[in-house]
Amino acid sequence: MKQHLAAILLCASAIAVLAQEPKVSNTHFTIEPTGGNLTAAVERFRLTSEQLWLGYEMPALPQSHFSTCSNGPDTSQMDDGCCGEYRLEENDNYNMNRRDKTPAVQNVYILFRFEHGTLTKIRPVMAGCHLNAGGVAFTWFTGVQPEDSISFLEHLATNSSDRSRAVDEALLSIGYHAAPAATHALAQIASSAAPLHTREQAAFWLGVLRGHEGFVALKLLETTTTDAALREKLPFDFSQNSDPAAQDELLHMAKFDADSKIREQALFWLAQKAGKKATAAITDAIQNDPETEVKKKAVFALSQLPKDDSVPRRLPGDPRLFSPSSTPDAED
């Protein structure tokens, strides 16, 4: 009974948080219902010639522990997950990982900046932050559903042919969503015909933010994509994933991938993970990989390990004793 009551209270708390209006200063603030169609609601405001911020709140992944900051004298003052007031019109804003205990209910604001109908910025901001709109009008949307938000952001990310910052911010914003549809959207983008940079960024956020489901999506991408440039980035994406199986996948790639460049990258990122498994895989590559360049990368990777894990190794057929300090040409 107590557990049932606790669950009800938690749900009620989440609903209450989502229902709260943001704290926004230095603006003309209005509230608009979306009527269940975020795209149509945004398009209404695109037709205006004004500068404008639009925003709404979404449930975020439990592991989305970040603080939203603006550079300035108050950045050390933490308030509701922010480094003081977050100034939307400044360009030196950033998110940083938080190491404190995360509240039970975690939400994120998704904010859009329009300049005469053109989208110029997308900002994922920690829910609860005090926002300063810098004199620009601010409209807050209600009734936005997670799947609608993800679909809208996916459209923004895949309908731009350049490497605009807004594309990267759209992908990051998708990644923060708690809804499973976010993983599916990033996986779809990573395997689509979008520009390479967009696909690389989608795969990156699968690794960084989406945990086990992101790992599963990356494994599928690894086996299905024929894009060599994209595959070459996947070892790094696996290295950023929180699923313990990601390290095993790096080990497998380092030893068995048919592409020598993939093996090189897997060895390098294994070294950053360290541990006995990494040392064994690196040593095996030095001794047994058929490609000289992979052996060089393995020697360099060995030099990146902590001293306790790194030991001198001899390359087969080479009389010199290789150690991290004696391989200046190991990394091109």
CSV table of C-alpha atoms in Angstrom, one decimal:
chain,number,residue,atom,x,y,z
A,1,MET,CA,0.0,0.0,0.0
A,2,LYS,CA,2.8,2.4,0.9
A,3,GLN,CA,4.6,1.6,-2.3
A,4,HIS,CA,1.4,2.2,-4.3
A,5,LEU,CA,0.9,5.5,-2.5
A,6,ALA,CA,4.5,6.5,-3.2
A,7,ALA,CA,4.1,5.8,-6.9
A,8,ILE,CA,1.0,8.0,-7.0
A,9,LEU,CA,2.8,10.8,-5.3
A,10,LEU,CA,5.7,10.5,-7.6
A,11,CYS,CA,3.4,10.7,-10.7
A,12,ALA,CA,1.6,13.6,-9.2
A,13,SER,CA,4.9,15.3,-8.6
A,14,ALA,CA,6.0,14.8,-12.2
A,15,ILE,CA,2.7,16.2,-13.5
A,16,ALA,CA,3.0,19.2,-11.1
A,17,VAL,CA,6.5,20.0,-12.3
A,18,LEU,CA,5.5,19.8,-15.9
A,19,ALA,CA,2.6,22.1,-15.3
A,20,GLN,CA,4.8,24.9,-13.8
A,21,GLU,CA,5.6,27.9,-15.9
A,22,PRO,CA,9.3,28.8,-16.3
A,23,LYS,CA,10.8,31.8,-14.4
A,24,VAL,CA,11.5,34.2,-17.2
A,25,SER,CA,12.6,37.8,-16.8
A,26,ASN,CA,13.3,40.7,-19.2
A,27,THR,CA,10.6,39.7,-21.7
A,28,HIS,CA,7.0,39.9,-22.7
A,29,PHE,CA,5.8,36.4,-21.6
A,30,THR,CA,2.8,34.6,-23.1
A,31,ILE,CA,1.3,31.1,-22.8
A,32,GLU,CA,-0.1,29.2,-25.8
A,33,PRO,CA,-1.7,25.7,-26.0
A,34,THR,CA,-0.4,23.7,-28.9
A,35,GLY,CA,-3.6,21.8,-29.4
A,36,GLY,CA,-1.7,18.6,-29.8
A,37,ASN,CA,0.3,19.8,-32.9
A,38,LEU,CA,3.6,21.3,-32.1
A,39,THR,CA,4.6,21.8,-35.8
A,40,ALA,CA,1.5,23.8,-36.5
A,41,ALA,CA,1.9,25.9,-33.4
A,42,VAL,CA,5.5,26.8,-34.3
A,43,GLU,CA,4.5,27.6,-37.9
A,44,ARG,CA,2.0,30.2,-36.6
A,45,PHE,CA,4.9,32.1,-35.0
A,46,ARG,CA,7.3,31.7,-37.9
A,47,LEU,CA,5.0,34.0,-39.9
A,48,THR,CA,5.8,36.9,-37.6
A,49,SER,CA,8.7,39.3,-38.3
A,50,GLU,CA,9.7,39.6,-34.7
A,51,GLN,CA,12.5,38.1,-32.6
A,52,LEU,CA,11.0,35.4,-30.5
A,53,TRP,CA,11.8,32.6,-28.0
A,54,LEU,CA,9.5,29.6,-27.9
A,55,GLY,CA,9.7,26.8,-25.4
A,56,TYR,CA,8.1,23.9,-23.6
A,57,GLU,CA,9.0,21.3,-20.9
A,58,MET,CA,9.7,17.6,-21.4
A,59,PRO,CA,10.6,14.6,-19.0
A,60,ALA,CA,14.3,13.9,-19.4
A,61,LEU,CA,16.4,10.8,-19.0
A,62,PRO,CA,17.2,10.0,-15.3
A,63,GLN,CA,20.9,10.1,-16.2
A,64,SER,CA,20.6,13.6,-17.8
A,65,HIS,CA,22.5,15.2,-15.0
A,66,PHE,CA,23.5,18.6,-16.2
A,67,SER,CA,23.6,22.2,-15.1
A,68,THR,CA,22.9,25.1,-17.5
A,69,CYS,CA,25.3,28.0,-17.2
A,70,SER,CA,26.1,31.4,-18.6
A,71,ASN,CA,29.6,32.8,-18.1
A,72,GLY,CA,29.7,35.7,-15.7
A,73,PRO,CA,30.2,36.6,-12.0
A,74,ASP,CA,27.4,34.5,-10.7
A,75,THR,CA,28.3,31.2,-12.4
A,76,SER,CA,29.3,29.6,-9.1
A,77,GLN,CA,25.9,30.2,-7.6
A,78,MET,CA,23.8,27.1,-8.1
A,79,ASP,CA,20.1,27.6,-8.2
A,80,ASP,CA,17.6,24.9,-9.4
A,81,GLY,CA,20.3,23.2,-11.4
A,82,CYS,CA,21.7,26.4,-12.9
A,83,CYS,CA,24.8,28.5,-12.5
A,84,GLY,CA,22.8,31.6,-11.6
A,85,GLU,CA,20.6,33.2,-14.2
A,86,TYR,CA,20.7,31.7,-17.6
A,87,ARG,CA,20.9,34.5,-20.2
A,88,LEU,CA,19.4,33.3,-23.4
A,89,GLU,CA,20.7,36.0,-25.7
A,90,GLU,CA,24.3,35.4,-24.9
A,91,ASN,CA,26.5,33.1,-26.9
A,92,ASP,CA,28.8,31.8,-24.1
A,93,ASN,CA,26.2,29.5,-22.5
A,94,TYR,CA,27.0,25.9,-21.9
A,95,ASN,CA,25.8,22.7,-20.1
A,96,MET,CA,28.0,20.8,-17.7
A,97,ASN,CA,27.7,17.4,-16.0
A,98,ARG,CA,26.5,17.4,-12.4
A,99,ARG,CA,28.0,15.2,-9.7
A,100,ASP,CA,25.5,15.9,-7.0
A,101,LYS,CA,22.5,13.7,-6.3
A,102,THR,CA,19.8,14.0,-9.0
A,103,PRO,CA,16.2,14.8,-8.0
A,104,ALA,CA,13.6,12.1,-8.4
A,105,VAL,CA,11.9,14.1,-11.1
A,106,GLN,CA,14.1,15.3,-13.9
A,107,ASN,CA,12.8,17.6,-16.7
A,108,VAL,CA,14.3,19.7,-19.4
A,109,TYR,CA,13.2,22.9,-21.2
A,110,ILE,CA,13.4,22.8,-25.0
A,111,LEU,CA,13.8,26.4,-26.2
A,112,PHE,CA,13.8,27.8,-29.8
A,113,ARG,CA,15.1,31.2,-31.0
A,114,PHE,CA,13.6,32.7,-34.1
A,115,GLU,CA,14.8,35.7,-36.0
A,116,HIS,CA,12.3,37.0,-38.5
A,117,GLY,CA,10.9,33.5,-39.0
A,118,THR,CA,14.3,31.8,-39.2
A,119,LEU,CA,15.3,29.3,-36.5
A,120,THR,CA,18.7,30.4,-35.2
A,121,LYS,CA,19.2,28.5,-31.9
A,122,ILE,CA,17.9,25.5,-30.0
A,123,ARG,CA,18.6,25.3,-26.3
A,124,PRO,CA,18.0,22.3,-24.0
A,125,VAL,CA,18.0,23.9,-20.5
A,126,MET,CA,17.6,22.4,-17.1
A,127,ALA,CA,14.0,22.7,-15.9
A,128,GLY,CA,13.7,25.2,-13.1
A,129,CYS,CA,16.4,27.6,-14.3
A,130,HIS,CA,15.7,31.3,-14.1
A,131,LEU,CA,15.8,32.5,-17.7
A,132,ASN,CA,16.7,36.0,-18.9
A,133,ALA,CA,15.3,36.5,-22.4
A,134,GLY,CA,17.3,39.7,-23.0
A,135,GLY,CA,14.3,41.7,-24.1
A,136,VAL,CA,13.0,39.2,-26.6
A,137,ALA,CA,9.4,38.1,-26.5
A,138,PHE,CA,8.9,34.6,-25.0
A,139,THR,CA,6.0,32.2,-25.7
A,140,TRP,CA,5.6,29.1,-23.5
A,141,PHE,CA,3.8,26.1,-25.1
A,142,THR,CA,1.5,23.8,-23.1
A,143,GLY,CA,0.2,20.4,-24.1
A,144,VAL,CA,3.3,19.2,-26.0
A,145,GLN,CA,3.7,15.4,-26.1
A,146,PRO,CA,7.1,13.8,-26.0
A,147,GLU,CA,6.6,12.0,-29.3
A,148,ASP,CA,5.5,15.2,-31.0
A,149,SER,CA,8.5,17.0,-29.6
A,150,ILE,CA,10.9,14.3,-30.9
A,151,SER,CA,9.3,14.2,-34.3
A,152,PHE,CA,9.6,18.0,-34.6
A,153,LEU,CA,13.2,18.0,-33.6
A,154,GLU,CA,14.0,15.1,-35.9
A,155,HIS,CA,12.5,17.1,-38.8
A,156,LEU,CA,14.7,20.1,-37.9
A,157,ALA,CA,17.8,17.9,-37.7
A,158,THR,CA,17.3,16.1,-41.0
A,159,ASN,CA,16.1,19.0,-43.2
A,160,SER,CA,19.2,21.1,-43.2
A,161,SER,CA,22.1,20.5,-45.6
A,162,ASP,CA,24.7,22.3,-43.6
A,163,ARG,CA,26.6,21.7,-40.3
A,164,SER,CA,24.6,24.4,-38.5
A,165,ARG,CA,24.8,24.6,-34.8
A,166,ALA,CA,21.0,24.3,-34.7
A,167,VAL,CA,21.2,20.8,-36.2
A,168,ASP,CA,23.6,19.7,-33.4
A,169,GLU,CA,21.4,21.3,-30.8
A,170,ALA,CA,18.3,19.5,-32.2
A,171,LEU,CA,20.1,16.2,-31.9
A,172,LEU,CA,21.3,16.9,-28.3
A,173,SER,CA,17.7,17.9,-27.4
A,174,ILE,CA,16.4,14.7,-28.8
A,175,GLY,CA,18.9,12.7,-26.8
A,176,TYR,CA,17.7,14.3,-23.5
A,177,HIS,CA,14.1,13.1,-23.9
A,178,ALA,CA,13.1,10.3,-21.6
A,179,ALA,CA,10.7,8.8,-24.1
A,180,PRO,CA,12.1,5.6,-25.9
A,181,ALA,CA,11.1,7.2,-29.2
A,182,ALA,CA,14.2,9.4,-28.8
A,183,THR,CA,16.5,6.4,-29.2
A,184,HIS,CA,14.6,5.3,-32.3
A,185,ALA,CA,14.8,8.8,-33.8
A,186,LEU,CA,18.6,9.1,-33.3
A,187,ALA,CA,19.1,5.6,-34.7
A,188,GLN,CA,16.9,6.5,-37.7
A,189,ILE,CA,18.9,9.7,-38.3
A,190,ALA,CA,22.3,7.8,-37.9
A,191,SER,CA,21.3,5.3,-40.6
A,192,SER,CA,19.6,7.8,-42.9
A,193,ALA,CA,20.8,9.7,-46.0
A,194,ALA,CA,21.4,12.8,-44.0
A,195,PRO,CA,24.8,14.6,-44.2
A,196,LEU,CA,27.6,12.6,-42.6
A,197,HIS,CA,28.1,15.2,-39.8
A,198,THR,CA,24.5,14.8,-38.8
A,199,ARG,CA,24.6,11.0,-38.8
A,200,GLU,CA,27.9,11.1,-36.8
A,201,GLN,CA,26.3,13.4,-34.2
A,202,ALA,CA,23.2,11.2,-33.9
A,203,ALA,CA,25.4,8.1,-33.3
A,204,PHE,CA,27.5,10.1,-30.8
A,205,TRP,CA,24.4,11.0,-28.7
A,206,LEU,CA,23.2,7.4,-28.9
A,207,GLY,CA,26.5,6.5,-27.2
A,208,VAL,CA,26.7,9.3,-24.7
A,209,LEU,CA,23.0,9.6,-23.5
A,210,ARG,CA,20.9,6.6,-24.4
A,211,GLY,CA,22.5,3.8,-22.2
A,212,HIS,CA,21.7,0.2,-23.0
A,213,GLU,CA,19.2,1.1,-25.7
A,214,GLY,CA,21.8,3.3,-27.3
A,215,PHE,CA,24.3,0.5,-27.2
A,216,VAL,CA,21.8,-1.8,-29.0
A,217,ALA,CA,21.2,0.8,-31.6
A,218,LEU,CA,25.0,1.3,-32.2
A,219,LYS,CA,25.5,-2.4,-32.6
A,220,LEU,CA,22.8,-2.6,-35.2
A,221,LEU,CA,24.3,0.5,-37.0
A,222,GLU,CA,27.8,-1.2,-36.9
A,223,THR,CA,26.5,-4.2,-38.7
A,224,THR,CA,24.2,-2.5,-41.2
A,225,THR,CA,26.0,0.7,-42.4
A,226,THR,CA,28.2,0.6,-45.4
A,227,ASP,CA,29.6,4.0,-44.8
A,228,ALA,CA,33.3,3.6,-43.9
A,229,ALA,CA,33.6,7.1,-42.6
A,230,LEU,CA,30.7,6.6,-40.2
A,231,ARG,CA,31.9,3.2,-39.0
A,232,GLU,CA,35.3,4.7,-38.2
A,233,LYS,CA,33.7,6.9,-35.6
A,234,LEU,CA,31.7,4.1,-33.9
A,235,PRO,CA,34.5,2.9,-31.6
A,236,PHE,CA,34.5,6.4,-30.0
A,237,ASP,CA,30.7,6.2,-29.6
A,238,PHE,CA,30.9,2.8,-27.9
A,239,SER,CA,33.6,4.1,-25.6
A,240,GLN,CA,31.2,6.8,-24.4
A,241,ASN,CA,28.4,4.4,-23.7
A,242,SER,CA,27.5,3.5,-20.1
A,243,ASP,CA,26.5,-0.1,-20.9
A,244,PRO,CA,29.3,-2.5,-19.6
A,245,ALA,CA,28.8,-4.5,-22.9
A,246,ALA,CA,30.1,-1.5,-24.8
A,247,GLN,CA,33.7,-2.3,-23.7
A,248,ASP,CA,33.3,-5.9,-24.8
A,249,GLU,CA,32.2,-4.6,-28.2
A,250,LEU,CA,35.3,-2.5,-28.4
A,251,LEU,CA,37.4,-5.5,-27.6
A,252,HIS,CA,35.7,-7.5,-30.4
A,253,MET,CA,36.2,-4.6,-32.9
A,254,ALA,CA,39.9,-4.3,-31.9
A,255,LYS,CA,40.5,-7.9,-32.7
A,256,PHE,CA,38.1,-9.0,-35.4
A,257,ASP,CA,36.9,-6.0,-37.5
A,258,ALA,CA,37.9,-6.4,-41.1
A,259,ASP,CA,38.8,-2.7,-41.4
A,260,SER,CA,42.2,-1.9,-40.0
A,261,LYS,CA,41.2,1.7,-39.3
A,262,ILE,CA,38.4,0.4,-37.2
A,263,ARG,CA,40.8,-1.8,-35.3
A,264,GLU,CA,43.1,1.1,-34.7
A,265,GLN,CA,40.4,3.3,-33.4
A,266,ALA,CA,39.0,0.6,-31.1
A,267,LEU,CA,42.5,0.0,-29.7
A,268,PHE,CA,43.0,3.7,-29.0
A,269,TRP,CA,39.6,4.1,-27.2
A,270,LEU,CA,40.2,0.9,-25.3
A,271,ALA,CA,43.3,2.4,-23.9
A,272,GLN,CA,41.2,5.3,-22.6
A,273,LYS,CA,39.0,2.8,-20.7
A,274,ALA,CA,42.1,1.0,-19.3
A,275,GLY,CA,41.7,-2.2,-17.3
A,276,LYS,CA,43.2,-5.6,-17.7
A,277,LYS,CA,40.9,-6.5,-20.7
A,278,ALA,CA,42.2,-3.4,-22.6
A,279,THR,CA,45.8,-4.3,-21.8
A,280,ALA,CA,45.3,-7.9,-23.1
A,281,ALA,CA,43.6,-6.7,-26.3
A,282,ILE,CA,46.3,-4.1,-27.0
A,283,THR,CA,49.1,-6.7,-26.4
A,284,ASP,CA,47.4,-9.2,-28.7
A,285,ALA,CA,47.2,-6.6,-31.4
A,286,ILE,CA,50.9,-5.8,-31.1
A,287,GLN,CA,51.8,-9.5,-31.3
A,288,ASN,CA,49.3,-10.7,-33.8
A,289,ASP,CA,47.6,-8.1,-36.0
A,290,PRO,CA,48.6,-8.5,-39.6
A,291,GLU,CA,48.7,-4.7,-40.3
A,292,THR,CA,51.8,-2.7,-39.3
A,293,GLU,CA,49.8,0.5,-38.9
A,294,VAL,CA,47.5,-1.3,-36.4
A,295,LYS,CA,50.6,-2.5,-34.5
A,296,LYS,CA,51.8,1.1,-34.3
A,297,LYS,CA,48.5,2.3,-33.0
A,298,ALA,CA,48.5,-0.5,-30.5
A,299,VAL,CA,51.9,0.6,-29.2
A,300,PHE,CA,50.7,4.1,-28.9
A,301,ALA,CA,47.5,2.9,-27.2
A,302,LEU,CA,49.8,1.1,-24.7
A,303,SER,CA,51.5,4.4,-23.9
A,304,GLN,CA,48.1,5.8,-23.0
A,305,LEU,CA,47.4,3.3,-20.2
A,306,PRO,CA,48.1,4.0,-16.6
A,307,LYS,CA,51.7,3.0,-15.6
A,308,ASP,CA,50.4,0.0,-13.7
A,309,ASP,CA,48.7,-1.4,-16.8
A,310,SER,CA,51.3,-0.4,-19.3
A,311,VAL,CA,54.4,-2.8,-19.7
A,312,PRO,CA,57.1,-2.9,-22.4
A,313,ARG,CA,56.3,-5.2,-25.3
A,314,ARG,CA,58.4,-6.6,-28.1
A,315,LEU,CA,57.1,-6.6,-31.7
A,316,PRO,CA,57.4,-10.0,-33.4
A,317,GLY,CA,60.5,-10.0,-35.6
A,318,ASP,CA,61.8,-6.7,-34.2
A,319,PRO,CA,64.9,-6.7,-31.9
A,320,ARG,CA,64.0,-3.4,-30.3
A,321,LEU,CA,62.1,-3.4,-27.0
A,322,PHE,CA,59.1,-1.1,-27.5
A,323,SER,CA,58.0,1.0,-24.5
A,324,PRO,CA,55.8,4.1,-24.5
A,325,SER,CA,58.8,6.4,-24.3
A,326,SER,CA,60.6,4.7,-27.3
A,327,THR,CA,57.9,4.9,-29.9
A,328,PRO,CA,57.8,8.6,-31.1
A,329,ASP,CA,56.4,7.4,-34.5
A,330,ALA,CA,53.7,5.2,-33.1
A,331,GLU,CA,51.1,7.9,-33.7
A,332,ASP,CA,51.0,9.7,-37.0
